[in-house]
Amino acid sequence: MSGSREATGKRLSFRDPDGSLVELDGEVLRIVREGAAERVRTFLESPLFRGLVDEGLLVPTWPAQTEPPGQEPACGANAAGERPLVLRHETVEFPSYPHEWPAEMLWEAGRLTLELCERSLEFGFGLKDATPYNVLFRGPRPVFVDVLSFEPREPGDFVWTAYGQFVRTFLLPLALWRWARVPPAVVFSAYREGLAPEQAVRWLGTWARLRPPVLTLATLPHWLAGWADRMGERLHRRRIGDAEVAGHVLRRLFRGLRDQLERLQPPASRDSEWARYEEAIPPQARRAKHDWVVGTLRRLAPKTVLDLGCNTGSLAQAAAGTGARVVAVDRDPVVVGLAWRRAASVGCDVLPLVVDVARSTPALGWRNLECRSFLDRAQGRFDCVLMLALIHHLAVTEHIPVGEVAALTRDLTRRFALVEFVPQDDPMFCRLVRGRDTLFASWTQETFEAAFRQWFDIVDVAEIPGSARRLYCMVRRD
């Protein structure tokens, strides 16, 4: 990154012609061009804005008192010398993206988007776009972060121009998960703007294409694509009519979208190789491990915890119960969805994400600057890292040397690490090795401890009853 960009802040978003988003000295600033400033001020002074912020549905936002950081001409002062409006947003602790969400979180973001559409309609506003990139999560709760999406609505306008975007980025990806087992991570890693109807039809089987709501959302639009091309601009022309009728049409549209979203709610029970992993652990061992982790975290009192390989989130929830803010990641979208359900049901501060630590989320978007990589966001952010029942998977399945795992742990934690050693004769280790024992002859407790001692002091060790597994509490050396 060049010196000039470091001096002016990281540009996070630029696709909206009405403004852009930058990060400067740890603060998030939104630069609003002069032509949109009056509209944005009107929204910020409205009871709709105040109500949404008070309910935690919209990120708190206020005018900044400082001059905006230097920007490229598209978002800085124009030729007439106009200065943009600068807004300051309350920072969301750990930003995440749709390509890291399980289907449950995408569905919840869709519910929030429709809630804002319906609420805005009653106050004379509307949402000009409907993309999951306008939503972040605080723990398991979604929060809308783009104030530029709100615009005053012509009373007689009964067209929601963002309808197609909502279908492409919420409904069709959810349909793909429900009937084709394609997770949102796959969709959004490849297609930032979601799925066109013809793409969804190709991915779905014949049975799914003909059932509602896929029939009306994808199959029929795909069949009628030629007719739509011939209609051209006539199909998308804004229509102004009676205000009461227009309001009724839009309310009915949003109710219909809500019904379609409900039909596509991710199923609570879905088979996965790892969904019942914790049930296979003997109850005595499971309780001992839980009690040791909770007791250790209470002594250490970390404010932030990263749980790598969280499975269904039981230990992440336990960590949150000690007062920590927790980010919990796993490669399996099914177990991460279950972790989200667990956190949302009790309201604990756990943010579950679909991240494979062996192939962690890369930087994406224009010039790889729009979506930061997971490791970039996570590095040095957490007081404590949990790596429980994970390191042997990285060593055996991914062939990652334990020294590399120790170095990654050092990069992610500011202070503590709780890690688990699984010996060669453990049933799970034997299951993973599958007769390749000679490849892992060097996997011993001594080499494990030596790798971590390069960066950490081992301050506590506990054995799990009924097994040779060991739990380590380590403190990073500065």
Tab-separated table of C-alpha atoms in Angstrom:
chain	number	residue	atom	x	y	z
A	1	MET	CA	0.000	0.000	0.000
A	2	SER	CA	1.445	3.335	-1.012
A	3	GLY	CA	2.358	6.079	1.425
A	4	SER	CA	-0.393	8.356	0.120
A	5	ARG	CA	-3.056	5.739	0.744
A	6	GLU	CA	-1.743	5.115	4.268
A	7	ALA	CA	-2.000	8.840	4.968
A	8	THR	CA	-5.561	9.171	3.692
A	9	GLY	CA	-7.083	5.955	4.996
A	10	LYS	CA	-8.140	2.601	3.571
A	11	ARG	CA	-10.937	2.828	1.054
A	12	LEU	CA	-13.513	0.172	1.948
A	13	SER	CA	-16.348	0.869	-0.485
A	14	PHE	CA	-16.767	2.930	-3.630
A	15	ARG	CA	-19.520	1.345	-5.764
A	16	ASP	CA	-22.299	3.743	-4.701
A	17	PRO	CA	-22.095	6.932	-6.841
A	18	ASP	CA	-23.472	8.900	-3.878
A	19	GLY	CA	-20.408	8.273	-1.708
A	20	SER	CA	-17.726	5.951	-0.422
A	21	LEU	CA	-16.490	4.398	2.808
A	22	VAL	CA	-13.000	4.762	4.262
A	23	GLU	CA	-11.212	3.595	7.398
A	24	LEU	CA	-8.950	6.195	8.996
A	25	ASP	CA	-7.073	5.694	12.278
A	26	GLY	CA	-9.446	2.912	13.306
A	27	GLU	CA	-12.589	4.942	12.541
A	28	VAL	CA	-15.086	4.283	9.750
A	29	LEU	CA	-16.013	7.404	7.774
A	30	ARG	CA	-18.564	7.710	4.984
A	31	ILE	CA	-17.911	10.391	2.381
A	32	VAL	CA	-21.198	11.616	0.867
A	33	ARG	CA	-21.028	13.695	-2.305
A	34	GLU	CA	-22.639	17.113	-2.198
A	35	GLY	CA	-25.475	16.130	-4.523
A	36	ALA	CA	-26.681	13.465	-2.056
A	37	ALA	CA	-25.890	15.316	1.190
A	38	GLU	CA	-29.319	16.953	1.625
A	39	ARG	CA	-31.109	13.633	1.122
A	40	VAL	CA	-28.842	11.930	3.680
A	41	ARG	CA	-29.302	14.734	6.214
A	42	THR	CA	-33.071	14.417	5.813
A	43	PHE	CA	-32.844	10.721	6.632
A	44	LEU	CA	-30.533	11.258	9.628
A	45	GLU	CA	-33.016	13.775	11.085
A	46	SER	CA	-36.028	11.501	10.571
A	47	PRO	CA	-37.800	9.486	13.282
A	48	LEU	CA	-37.210	6.415	11.086
A	49	PHE	CA	-33.434	6.734	11.506
A	50	ARG	CA	-33.661	7.315	15.253
A	51	GLY	CA	-36.010	4.368	15.732
A	52	LEU	CA	-33.861	1.940	13.737
A	53	VAL	CA	-30.712	2.968	15.624
A	54	ASP	CA	-32.446	2.681	19.008
A	55	GLU	CA	-33.575	-0.853	18.156
A	56	GLY	CA	-30.091	-1.887	17.032
A	57	LEU	CA	-31.181	-2.480	13.431
A	58	LEU	CA	-29.049	0.310	11.932
A	59	VAL	CA	-25.489	1.274	12.823
A	60	PRO	CA	-25.256	4.563	14.806
A	61	THR	CA	-24.124	7.358	12.487
A	62	TRP	CA	-23.420	11.043	13.030
A	63	PRO	CA	-21.783	13.917	11.139
A	64	ALA	CA	-18.028	14.061	11.621
A	65	GLN	CA	-16.489	17.300	12.858
A	66	THR	CA	-13.238	16.746	11.003
A	67	GLU	CA	-12.319	17.440	7.414
A	68	PRO	CA	-12.624	14.353	5.189
A	69	PRO	CA	-9.453	12.430	4.355
A	70	GLY	CA	-8.002	12.941	0.897
A	71	GLN	CA	-9.922	11.036	-1.757
A	72	GLU	CA	-9.722	10.342	-5.433
A	73	PRO	CA	-11.623	12.884	-7.559
A	74	ALA	CA	-14.815	10.810	-7.833
A	75	CYS	CA	-15.522	11.283	-4.125
A	76	GLY	CA	-13.603	14.417	-3.221
A	77	ALA	CA	-14.352	18.052	-4.012
A	78	ASN	CA	-15.762	18.523	-7.516
A	79	ALA	CA	-14.801	21.062	-10.137
A	80	ALA	CA	-17.107	23.664	-8.558
A	81	GLY	CA	-15.323	23.335	-5.218
A	82	GLU	CA	-18.185	21.553	-3.419
A	83	ARG	CA	-17.161	19.649	-0.300
A	84	PRO	CA	-18.710	16.279	0.561
A	85	LEU	CA	-20.563	15.501	3.769
A	86	VAL	CA	-18.516	13.317	6.138
A	87	LEU	CA	-20.280	10.862	8.453
A	88	ARG	CA	-18.798	8.782	11.229
A	89	HIS	CA	-20.122	5.251	11.818
A	90	GLU	CA	-19.904	3.313	15.050
A	91	THR	CA	-17.386	0.539	14.405
A	92	VAL	CA	-18.596	-3.062	14.187
A	93	GLU	CA	-16.048	-5.095	16.133
A	94	PHE	CA	-15.314	-7.808	13.557
A	95	PRO	CA	-16.572	-7.245	9.991
A	96	SER	CA	-17.624	-10.302	8.016
A	97	TYR	CA	-18.894	-10.918	4.502
A	98	PRO	CA	-21.619	-13.032	2.862
A	99	HIS	CA	-19.019	-15.482	1.546
A	100	GLU	CA	-18.261	-16.342	5.203
A	101	TRP	CA	-21.844	-16.754	6.387
A	102	PRO	CA	-23.789	-19.968	6.793
A	103	ALA	CA	-27.192	-19.956	5.095
A	104	GLU	CA	-28.843	-19.139	8.427
A	105	MET	CA	-27.036	-15.797	8.627
A	106	LEU	CA	-27.826	-14.926	5.000
A	107	TRP	CA	-31.475	-15.670	5.752
A	108	GLU	CA	-31.387	-13.452	8.848
A	109	ALA	CA	-29.791	-10.629	6.828
A	110	GLY	CA	-32.614	-10.998	4.303
A	111	ARG	CA	-35.200	-10.716	7.074
A	112	LEU	CA	-33.562	-7.509	8.296
A	113	THR	CA	-33.527	-6.051	4.771
A	114	LEU	CA	-37.266	-6.660	4.319
A	115	GLU	CA	-37.970	-5.276	7.797
A	116	LEU	CA	-36.237	-2.043	6.804
A	117	CYS	CA	-38.162	-1.906	3.525
A	118	GLU	CA	-41.510	-2.205	5.303
A	119	ARG	CA	-40.573	0.267	8.039
A	120	SER	CA	-39.201	2.782	5.538
A	121	LEU	CA	-42.400	2.696	3.491
A	122	GLU	CA	-44.410	4.011	6.429
A	123	PHE	CA	-42.080	7.028	6.759
A	124	GLY	CA	-41.901	7.950	3.075
A	125	PHE	CA	-38.516	6.335	2.439
A	126	GLY	CA	-37.324	3.325	0.471
A	127	LEU	CA	-34.199	1.221	-0.008
A	128	LYS	CA	-32.540	1.815	-3.370
A	129	ASP	CA	-30.528	-1.415	-3.134
A	130	ALA	CA	-30.833	-4.777	-1.423
A	131	THR	CA	-27.502	-6.532	-1.050
A	132	PRO	CA	-26.172	-8.581	1.879
A	133	TYR	CA	-22.998	-6.490	1.711
A	134	ASN	CA	-25.032	-3.738	3.426
A	135	VAL	CA	-25.300	-5.947	6.528
A	136	LEU	CA	-22.767	-6.825	9.215
A	137	PHE	CA	-23.204	-8.968	12.327
A	138	ARG	CA	-22.664	-8.099	15.960
A	139	GLY	CA	-22.450	-11.517	17.482
A	140	PRO	CA	-25.411	-13.397	15.978
A	141	ARG	CA	-27.466	-10.212	15.356
A	142	PRO	CA	-27.469	-8.458	11.967
A	143	VAL	CA	-27.124	-4.683	11.709
A	144	PHE	CA	-27.621	-2.591	8.565
A	145	VAL	CA	-24.648	-0.312	7.878
A	146	ASP	CA	-25.392	1.671	4.694
A	147	VAL	CA	-27.292	4.917	5.332
A	148	LEU	CA	-26.910	5.825	1.640
A	149	SER	CA	-29.388	3.060	0.791
A	150	PHE	CA	-32.263	5.069	2.243
A	151	GLU	CA	-33.856	7.616	-0.079
A	152	PRO	CA	-37.127	9.586	-0.055
A	153	ARG	CA	-39.792	7.801	-2.103
A	154	GLU	CA	-42.192	9.389	-4.559
A	155	PRO	CA	-45.624	8.698	-2.972
A	156	GLY	CA	-47.093	7.338	-6.204
A	157	ASP	CA	-44.126	5.141	-7.146
A	158	PHE	CA	-45.033	1.467	-6.810
A	159	VAL	CA	-41.807	-0.009	-8.258
A	160	TRP	CA	-39.024	-1.331	-5.990
A	161	THR	CA	-35.979	-1.232	-8.251
A	162	ALA	CA	-33.967	-3.434	-5.870
A	163	TYR	CA	-36.374	-6.376	-6.251
A	164	GLY	CA	-34.149	-8.226	-8.707
A	165	GLN	CA	-31.081	-7.683	-6.541
A	166	PHE	CA	-32.900	-9.087	-3.500
A	167	VAL	CA	-33.850	-12.188	-5.477
A	168	ARG	CA	-30.314	-12.702	-6.820
A	169	THR	CA	-28.451	-12.123	-3.558
A	170	PHE	CA	-30.843	-13.578	-0.975
A	171	LEU	CA	-33.567	-15.845	-2.331
A	172	LEU	CA	-31.757	-17.765	-5.068
A	173	PRO	CA	-28.617	-18.502	-2.985
A	174	LEU	CA	-30.901	-19.761	-0.204
A	175	ALA	CA	-32.761	-21.952	-2.711
A	176	LEU	CA	-29.444	-23.401	-3.849
A	177	TRP	CA	-28.527	-24.300	-0.274
A	178	ARG	CA	-31.907	-25.826	0.463
A	179	TRP	CA	-32.191	-28.015	-2.635
A	180	ALA	CA	-28.677	-28.382	-4.082
A	181	ARG	CA	-26.487	-28.230	-0.948
A	182	VAL	CA	-24.446	-25.381	-2.459
A	183	PRO	CA	-23.478	-23.087	0.454
A	184	PRO	CA	-23.529	-19.260	0.219
A	185	ALA	CA	-19.733	-19.280	0.555
A	186	VAL	CA	-19.464	-20.918	-2.875
A	187	VAL	CA	-21.955	-18.538	-4.485
A	188	PHE	CA	-20.548	-15.268	-3.171
A	189	SER	CA	-16.914	-16.227	-3.595
A	190	ALA	CA	-17.608	-16.497	-7.323
A	191	TYR	CA	-20.508	-14.075	-7.859
A	192	ARG	CA	-20.549	-10.888	-5.826
A	193	GLU	CA	-23.991	-9.934	-7.147
A	194	GLY	CA	-25.531	-13.324	-6.457
A	195	LEU	CA	-27.147	-15.613	-9.029
A	196	ALA	CA	-29.023	-14.747	-12.187
A	197	PRO	CA	-32.139	-16.914	-12.802
A	198	GLU	CA	-30.451	-18.832	-15.614
A	199	GLN	CA	-27.527	-19.705	-13.316
A	200	ALA	CA	-29.840	-20.941	-10.578
A	201	VAL	CA	-31.802	-23.065	-13.067
A	202	ARG	CA	-28.599	-24.731	-14.292
A	203	TRP	CA	-27.537	-25.592	-10.735
A	204	LEU	CA	-30.900	-26.862	-9.516
A	205	GLY	CA	-32.468	-30.182	-10.469
A	206	THR	CA	-35.723	-30.525	-12.411
A	207	TRP	CA	-37.802	-31.146	-9.296
A	208	ALA	CA	-36.518	-28.020	-7.543
A	209	ARG	CA	-36.968	-25.837	-10.649
A	210	LEU	CA	-40.708	-26.546	-10.755
A	211	ARG	CA	-41.581	-26.007	-7.114
A	212	PRO	CA	-42.372	-22.663	-5.493
A	213	PRO	CA	-40.798	-20.236	-4.997
A	214	VAL	CA	-38.052	-21.291	-7.453
A	215	LEU	CA	-40.601	-21.592	-10.270
A	216	THR	CA	-41.493	-17.882	-10.081
A	217	LEU	CA	-38.069	-16.586	-8.981
A	218	ALA	CA	-35.847	-18.398	-11.475
A	219	THR	CA	-37.502	-20.861	-13.854
A	220	LEU	CA	-40.175	-18.591	-15.359
A	221	PRO	CA	-37.816	-15.561	-15.615
A	222	HIS	CA	-35.320	-17.855	-17.365
A	223	TRP	CA	-37.971	-19.013	-19.837
A	224	LEU	CA	-39.157	-15.440	-20.435
A	225	ALA	CA	-35.698	-13.906	-20.791
A	226	GLY	CA	-36.114	-13.393	-24.541
A	227	TRP	CA	-39.417	-11.561	-24.071
A	228	ALA	CA	-37.828	-9.347	-21.391
A	229	ASP	CA	-34.996	-8.425	-23.768
A	230	ARG	CA	-37.523	-7.381	-26.416
A	231	MET	CA	-39.426	-5.245	-23.896
A	232	GLY	CA	-36.212	-3.372	-23.047
A	233	GLU	CA	-36.656	-0.144	-21.088
A	234	ARG	CA	-40.452	-0.443	-21.116
A	235	LEU	CA	-40.178	-3.262	-18.591
A	236	HIS	CA	-38.156	-1.188	-16.120
A	237	ARG	CA	-39.788	2.230	-16.521
A	238	ARG	CA	-40.761	3.872	-13.233
A	239	ARG	CA	-44.528	4.306	-12.939
A	240	ILE	CA	-46.190	7.010	-10.851
A	241	GLY	CA	-49.817	6.613	-9.833
A	242	ASP	CA	-52.117	7.034	-6.865
A	243	ALA	CA	-50.166	7.222	-3.575
A	244	GLU	CA	-52.550	4.961	-1.667
A	245	VAL	CA	-52.528	2.326	-4.391
A	246	ALA	CA	-48.739	2.513	-4.695
A	247	GLY	CA	-48.319	1.976	-0.959
A	248	HIS	CA	-50.669	-1.005	-1.075
A	249	VAL	CA	-48.756	-2.542	-4.012
A	250	LEU	CA	-45.403	-2.202	-2.258
A	251	ARG	CA	-46.687	-3.559	1.057
A	252	ARG	CA	-48.072	-6.562	-0.794
A	253	LEU	CA	-44.756	-7.009	-2.614
A	254	PHE	CA	-42.780	-7.009	0.636
A	255	ARG	CA	-45.214	-9.438	2.269
A	256	GLY	CA	-44.817	-11.749	-0.711
A	257	LEU	CA	-41.027	-11.588	-0.486
A	258	ARG	CA	-41.226	-12.307	3.222
A	259	ASP	CA	-43.377	-15.380	2.500
A	260	GLN	CA	-40.860	-16.574	-0.097
A	261	LEU	CA	-38.015	-16.008	2.354
A	262	GLU	CA	-39.850	-18.055	4.996
A	263	ARG	CA	-40.217	-20.927	2.514
A	264	LEU	CA	-36.462	-20.851	1.979
A	265	GLN	CA	-35.536	-20.847	5.662
A	266	PRO	CA	-32.573	-23.210	6.101
A	267	PRO	CA	-33.627	-26.510	7.683
A	268	ALA	CA	-32.603	-26.967	11.301
A	269	SER	CA	-31.599	-30.593	10.787
A	270	ARG	CA	-29.141	-31.376	8.034
A	271	ASP	CA	-26.696	-34.242	7.867
A	272	SER	CA	-23.013	-33.455	8.182
A	273	GLU	CA	-19.970	-35.537	8.958
A	274	TRP	CA	-19.226	-33.293	11.953
A	275	ALA	CA	-22.679	-32.246	13.197
A	276	ARG	CA	-22.702	-35.012	15.840
A	277	TYR	CA	-18.985	-34.976	16.601
A	278	GLU	CA	-19.429	-33.769	20.187
A	279	GLU	CA	-21.975	-36.506	20.897
A	280	ALA	CA	-19.295	-39.115	20.124
A	281	ILE	CA	-17.092	-37.833	22.971
A	282	PRO	CA	-17.691	-39.658	26.283
A	283	PRO	CA	-19.746	-37.439	28.632
A	284	GLN	CA	-17.086	-37.455	31.373
A	285	ALA	CA	-14.392	-36.279	28.952
A	286	ARG	CA	-16.708	-33.674	27.450
A	287	ARG	CA	-17.596	-32.232	30.859
A	288	ALA	CA	-13.970	-32.189	32.014
A	289	LYS	CA	-12.858	-30.368	28.884
A	290	HIS	CA	-15.690	-27.827	29.184
A	291	ASP	CA	-14.968	-27.181	32.861
A	292	TRP	CA	-11.234	-26.720	32.259
A	293	VAL	CA	-11.793	-24.275	29.387
A	294	VAL	CA	-14.351	-22.234	31.344
A	295	GLY	CA	-12.258	-22.198	34.510
A	296	THR	CA	-9.149	-21.153	32.591
A	297	LEU	CA	-10.957	-18.380	30.711
A	298	ARG	CA	-12.393	-17.035	33.951
A	299	ARG	CA	-8.885	-16.773	35.377
A	300	LEU	CA	-7.448	-15.185	32.245
A	301	ALA	CA	-10.473	-12.897	31.657
A	302	PRO	CA	-9.865	-12.229	27.928
A	303	LYS	CA	-12.127	-9.634	26.333
A	304	THR	CA	-11.929	-11.195	22.867
A	305	VAL	CA	-11.654	-14.884	21.907
A	306	LEU	CA	-11.157	-16.617	18.564
A	307	ASP	CA	-12.389	-20.226	18.487
A	308	LEU	CA	-10.777	-22.063	15.562
A	309	GLY	CA	-12.597	-25.271	14.664
A	310	CYS	CA	-15.663	-24.377	16.741
A	311	ASN	CA	-17.920	-27.215	15.530
A	312	THR	CA	-21.468	-26.479	16.777
A	313	GLY	CA	-20.252	-23.752	19.114
A	314	SER	CA	-20.640	-25.203	22.619
A	315	LEU	CA	-17.222	-23.981	23.807
A	316	ALA	CA	-17.652	-20.676	21.958
A	317	GLN	CA	-20.888	-20.143	23.873
A	318	ALA	CA	-19.142	-21.103	27.102
A	319	ALA	CA	-16.394	-18.562	26.349
A	320	ALA	CA	-19.012	-15.874	25.762
A	321	GLY	CA	-20.519	-16.808	29.114
A	322	THR	CA	-17.283	-15.692	30.787
A	323	GLY	CA	-17.766	-12.187	29.346
A	324	ALA	CA	-15.719	-12.441	26.145
A	325	ARG	CA	-16.719	-11.393	22.628
A	326	VAL	CA	-16.187	-14.503	20.516
A	327	VAL	CA	-15.565	-15.109	16.821
A	328	ALA	CA	-16.021	-18.827	16.108
A	329	VAL	CA	-15.024	-20.396	12.786
A	330	ASP	CA	-15.280	-23.816	11.179
A	331	ARG	CA	-15.031	-25.102	7.601
A	332	ASP	CA	-18.357	-26.982	7.716
A	333	PRO	CA	-21.348	-24.700	6.873
A	334	VAL	CA	-23.769	-27.077	8.590
A	335	VAL	CA	-22.072	-26.951	11.996
A	336	VAL	CA	-21.526	-23.186	11.694
A	337	GLY	CA	-25.238	-22.809	11.019
A	338	LEU	CA	-25.950	-24.813	14.157
A	339	ALA	CA	-23.496	-22.613	16.074
A	340	TRP	CA	-25.391	-19.526	14.882
A	341	ARG	CA	-28.713	-21.045	15.973
A	342	ARG	CA	-27.212	-21.828	19.387
A	343	ALA	CA	-25.876	-18.288	19.839
A	344	ALA	CA	-29.010	-16.582	18.520
A	345	SER	CA	-31.325	-18.621	20.726
A	346	VAL	CA	-29.698	-17.344	23.923
A	347	GLY	CA	-28.360	-14.006	22.634
A	348	CYS	CA	-24.728	-14.693	23.511
A	349	ASP	CA	-21.943	-12.670	21.891
A	350	VAL	CA	-20.706	-15.271	19.380
A	351	LEU	CA	-20.110	-14.530	15.687
A	352	PRO	CA	-19.953	-17.885	13.799
A	353	LEU	CA	-18.294	-17.860	10.366
A	354	VAL	CA	-17.577	-20.422	7.669
A	355	VAL	CA	-13.779	-20.240	7.440
A	356	ASP	CA	-11.347	-23.052	6.695
A	357	VAL	CA	-8.248	-22.123	8.681
A	358	ALA	CA	-6.113	-24.182	6.266
A	359	ARG	CA	-7.439	-22.141	3.308
A	360	SER	CA	-8.692	-19.031	5.046
A	361	THR	CA	-10.849	-16.480	3.252
A	362	PRO	CA	-8.733	-14.453	0.809
A	363	ALA	CA	-9.017	-10.771	0.027
A	364	LEU	CA	-11.694	-10.229	-2.642
A	365	GLY	CA	-13.177	-7.497	-4.774
A	366	TRP	CA	-11.713	-4.757	-6.913
A	367	ARG	CA	-7.915	-4.786	-6.530
A	368	ASN	CA	-8.491	-7.167	-3.578
A	369	LEU	CA	-9.402	-4.168	-1.410
A	370	GLU	CA	-13.187	-4.442	-0.968
A	371	CYS	CA	-13.218	-7.540	1.260
A	372	ARG	CA	-10.209	-8.026	3.501
A	373	SER	CA	-8.832	-11.505	4.072
A	374	PHE	CA	-9.802	-13.309	7.252
A	375	LEU	CA	-6.224	-13.420	8.525
A	376	ASP	CA	-5.799	-9.691	7.890
A	377	ARG	CA	-8.887	-8.949	10.001
A	378	ALA	CA	-7.964	-11.469	12.695
A	379	GLN	CA	-4.236	-10.853	13.145
A	380	GLY	CA	-3.438	-9.508	16.592
A	381	ARG	CA	-7.105	-8.780	17.354
A	382	PHE	CA	-7.807	-11.449	19.975
A	383	ASP	CA	-6.715	-11.791	23.588
A	384	CYS	CA	-7.071	-15.569	23.427
A	385	VAL	CA	-7.200	-18.240	20.723
A	386	LEU	CA	-8.830	-21.647	21.210
A	387	MET	CA	-7.473	-24.523	19.105
A	388	LEU	CA	-9.231	-27.516	20.618
A	389	ALA	CA	-9.432	-30.839	18.751
A	390	LEU	CA	-8.105	-29.063	15.649
A	391	ILE	CA	-4.316	-29.219	15.337
A	392	HIS	CA	-4.164	-32.949	14.566
A	393	HIS	CA	-6.646	-32.358	11.699
A	394	LEU	CA	-4.334	-29.710	10.247
A	395	ALA	CA	-1.315	-31.990	10.643
A	396	VAL	CA	-2.851	-35.184	9.242
A	397	THR	CA	-5.444	-34.007	6.699
A	398	GLU	CA	-3.720	-30.838	5.494
A	399	HIS	CA	-0.076	-31.902	6.105
A	400	ILE	CA	0.685	-28.628	7.909
A	401	PRO	CA	3.716	-28.884	10.235
A	402	VAL	CA	2.936	-28.193	13.868
A	403	GLY	CA	5.541	-25.424	13.857
A	404	GLU	CA	3.483	-23.579	11.233
A	405	VAL	CA	0.365	-23.971	13.368
A	406	ALA	CA	2.236	-22.545	16.356
A	407	ALA	CA	3.379	-19.570	14.271
A	408	LEU	CA	-0.190	-18.901	13.119
A	409	THR	CA	-1.371	-19.034	16.733
A	410	ARG	CA	1.278	-16.468	17.640
A	411	ASP	CA	0.014	-14.163	14.881
A	412	LEU	CA	-3.621	-14.382	15.958
A	413	THR	CA	-3.398	-13.989	19.731
A	414	ARG	CA	-2.193	-11.018	21.723
A	415	ARG	CA	-1.793	-12.966	24.976
A	416	PHE	CA	-3.152	-16.496	25.484
A	417	ALA	CA	-3.740	-19.749	23.635
A	418	LEU	CA	-5.656	-22.834	24.772
A	419	VAL	CA	-4.653	-25.789	22.605
A	420	GLU	CA	-5.283	-29.535	22.638
A	421	PHE	CA	-2.806	-32.300	21.853
A	422	VAL	CA	-4.221	-35.547	20.406
A	423	PRO	CA	-1.717	-38.456	20.452
A	424	GLN	CA	-1.167	-41.020	17.716
A	425	ASP	CA	-3.089	-43.770	19.502
A	426	ASP	CA	-6.234	-41.654	19.864
A	427	PRO	CA	-9.182	-43.185	17.926
A	428	MET	CA	-9.786	-39.958	15.995
A	429	PHE	CA	-6.104	-39.682	15.045
A	430	CYS	CA	-6.121	-43.309	13.838
A	431	ARG	CA	-9.282	-42.656	11.829
A	432	LEU	CA	-7.613	-39.714	10.064
A	433	VAL	CA	-4.301	-41.492	9.447
A	434	ARG	CA	-5.892	-44.603	7.899
A	435	GLY	CA	-2.780	-46.708	7.871
A	436	ARG	CA	-0.287	-43.970	7.011
A	437	ASP	CA	1.322	-44.160	10.457
A	438	THR	CA	4.881	-43.929	9.172
A	439	LEU	CA	4.209	-40.465	7.765
A	440	PHE	CA	3.502	-39.175	11.262
A	441	ALA	CA	6.178	-40.952	13.303
A	442	SER	CA	7.459	-37.569	14.513
A	443	TRP	CA	4.060	-36.607	15.933
A	444	THR	CA	4.800	-36.764	19.649
A	445	GLN	CA	3.968	-34.746	22.723
A	446	GLU	CA	7.590	-33.583	22.895
A	447	THR	CA	7.677	-32.211	19.328
A	448	PHE	CA	4.266	-30.611	19.875
A	449	GLU	CA	5.403	-28.782	22.997
A	450	ALA	CA	8.738	-27.790	21.441
A	451	ALA	CA	6.967	-26.184	18.458
A	452	PHE	CA	4.788	-23.994	20.674
A	453	ARG	CA	7.619	-23.161	23.095
A	454	GLN	CA	9.234	-21.153	20.308
A	455	TRP	CA	6.585	-18.492	20.903
A	456	PHE	CA	4.753	-19.387	24.124
A	457	ASP	CA	5.327	-20.278	27.760
A	458	ILE	CA	3.286	-23.305	28.864
A	459	VAL	CA	1.697	-22.356	32.197
A	460	ASP	CA	-0.846	-25.145	32.704
A	461	VAL	CA	-1.417	-28.679	31.408
A	462	ALA	CA	-4.449	-30.888	32.071
A	463	GLU	CA	-5.238	-34.445	31.017
A	464	ILE	CA	-8.695	-35.328	29.728
A	465	PRO	CA	-10.106	-38.278	31.707
A	466	GLY	CA	-10.360	-41.543	29.797
A	467	SER	CA	-7.885	-40.523	27.083
A	468	ALA	CA	-4.296	-39.463	26.534
A	469	ARG	CA	-5.345	-36.075	25.195
A	470	ARG	CA	-3.849	-33.055	26.923
A	471	LEU	CA	-5.027	-29.457	27.239
A	472	TYR	CA	-2.481	-26.630	27.362
A	473	CYS	CA	-2.775	-23.067	28.555
A	474	MET	CA	-0.016	-20.968	26.982
A	475	VAL	CA	1.056	-17.346	27.297
A	476	ARG	CA	2.624	-15.623	24.325
A	477	ARG	CA	6.102	-14.220	24.857
A	478	ASP	CA	6.491	-10.647	23.587
